[in-house]
XYZ file of C-alpha atoms in Angstrom:
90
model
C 100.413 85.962 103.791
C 102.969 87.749 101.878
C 101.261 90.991 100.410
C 102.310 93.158 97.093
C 100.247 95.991 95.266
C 100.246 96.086 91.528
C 99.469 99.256 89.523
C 98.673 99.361 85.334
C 98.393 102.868 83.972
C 98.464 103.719 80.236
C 96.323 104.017 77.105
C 93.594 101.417 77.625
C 93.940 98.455 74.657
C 91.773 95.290 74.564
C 93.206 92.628 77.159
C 95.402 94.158 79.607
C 93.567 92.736 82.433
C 93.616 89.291 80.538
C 97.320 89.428 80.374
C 98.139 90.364 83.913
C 95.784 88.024 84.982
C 97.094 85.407 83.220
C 100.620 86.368 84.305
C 99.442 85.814 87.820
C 97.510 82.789 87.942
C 100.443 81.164 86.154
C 102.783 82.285 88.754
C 100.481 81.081 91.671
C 99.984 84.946 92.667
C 96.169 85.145 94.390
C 94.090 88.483 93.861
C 93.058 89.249 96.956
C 91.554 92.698 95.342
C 90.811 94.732 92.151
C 89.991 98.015 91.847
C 90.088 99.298 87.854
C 88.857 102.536 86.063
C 89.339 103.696 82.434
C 88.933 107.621 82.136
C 88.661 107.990 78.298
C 90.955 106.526 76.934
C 93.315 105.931 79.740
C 93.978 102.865 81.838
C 94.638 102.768 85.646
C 94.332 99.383 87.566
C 95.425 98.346 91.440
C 95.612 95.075 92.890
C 96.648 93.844 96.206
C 97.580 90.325 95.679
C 99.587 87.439 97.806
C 102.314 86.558 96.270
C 103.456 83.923 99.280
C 103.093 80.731 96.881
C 104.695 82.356 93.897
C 107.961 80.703 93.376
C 109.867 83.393 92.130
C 110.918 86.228 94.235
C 109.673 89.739 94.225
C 112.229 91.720 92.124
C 112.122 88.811 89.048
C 107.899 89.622 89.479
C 108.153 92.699 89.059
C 110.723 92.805 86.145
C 108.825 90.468 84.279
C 105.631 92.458 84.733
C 106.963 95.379 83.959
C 108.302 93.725 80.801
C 104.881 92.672 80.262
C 103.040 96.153 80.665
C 106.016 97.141 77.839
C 104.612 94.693 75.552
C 100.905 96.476 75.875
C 102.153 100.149 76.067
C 101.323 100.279 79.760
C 103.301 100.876 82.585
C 102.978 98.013 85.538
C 104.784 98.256 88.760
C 104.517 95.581 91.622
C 105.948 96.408 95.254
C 105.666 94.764 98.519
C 103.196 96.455 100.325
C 105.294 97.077 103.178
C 107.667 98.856 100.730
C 104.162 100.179 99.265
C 103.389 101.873 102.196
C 105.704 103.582 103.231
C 106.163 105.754 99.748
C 102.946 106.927 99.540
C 102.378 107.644 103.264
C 102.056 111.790 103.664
C-alpha cells in the first residue's frame, strides 16, 4: 500500500468534500480515513488515502488537486506520507 495525506483548509463553500471526493474516486485513490471540522466559517479536512492504483504519479496528484482546491478558494496539498512525516515530526 502506497500511502499519501491530503489536507483542505479555507473558507468552507458547499461541496468541497464532493469535489475532492470525486477527484479521487476517479483517479482510483481509496480513503482509507477522514477526519473534517469547520470552525465558523473555516474549512480544514485530512485524509490518509492509498494512492497505489492511481495511475498517475504523485507530483501530477498533487498539482491537479491543488489546482482543484484553487477552483473552490481552498488550499489542498497531498504528500506521501513518508515525506508527510518527516515535516511535521518535532
Amino acid at each position: 500500500m502506497k500511502r499519501a495525506i491530503i489536507t483542505v483548509v479555507g473558507k468552507d463553500t458547499v461541496g468541497i468534500i464532493a469535489k475532492v471526493c470525486t477527484y479521487l474516486a476517479d483517479n482510483k485513490i481509496n480513503i482509507l480515513d477522514i477526519s473534517q471540522t469547520i470552525v465558523q466559517d473555516f474549512f480544514n479536512m485530512m485524509m490518509i488515502v492509498d494512492i497505489s492504483k492511481c495511475e498517475k504519479n504523485v507530483t501530477d496528484t498533487a498539482n491537479d488537486l491543488a489546482s482543484l482546491g484553487e477552483t473552490m478558494g481552498v488550499k489542498v496539498k497531498c504528500q506521501l506520507e513518508d515525506i508527510f512525516d518527516k515535516m511535521h515530526r518535532i
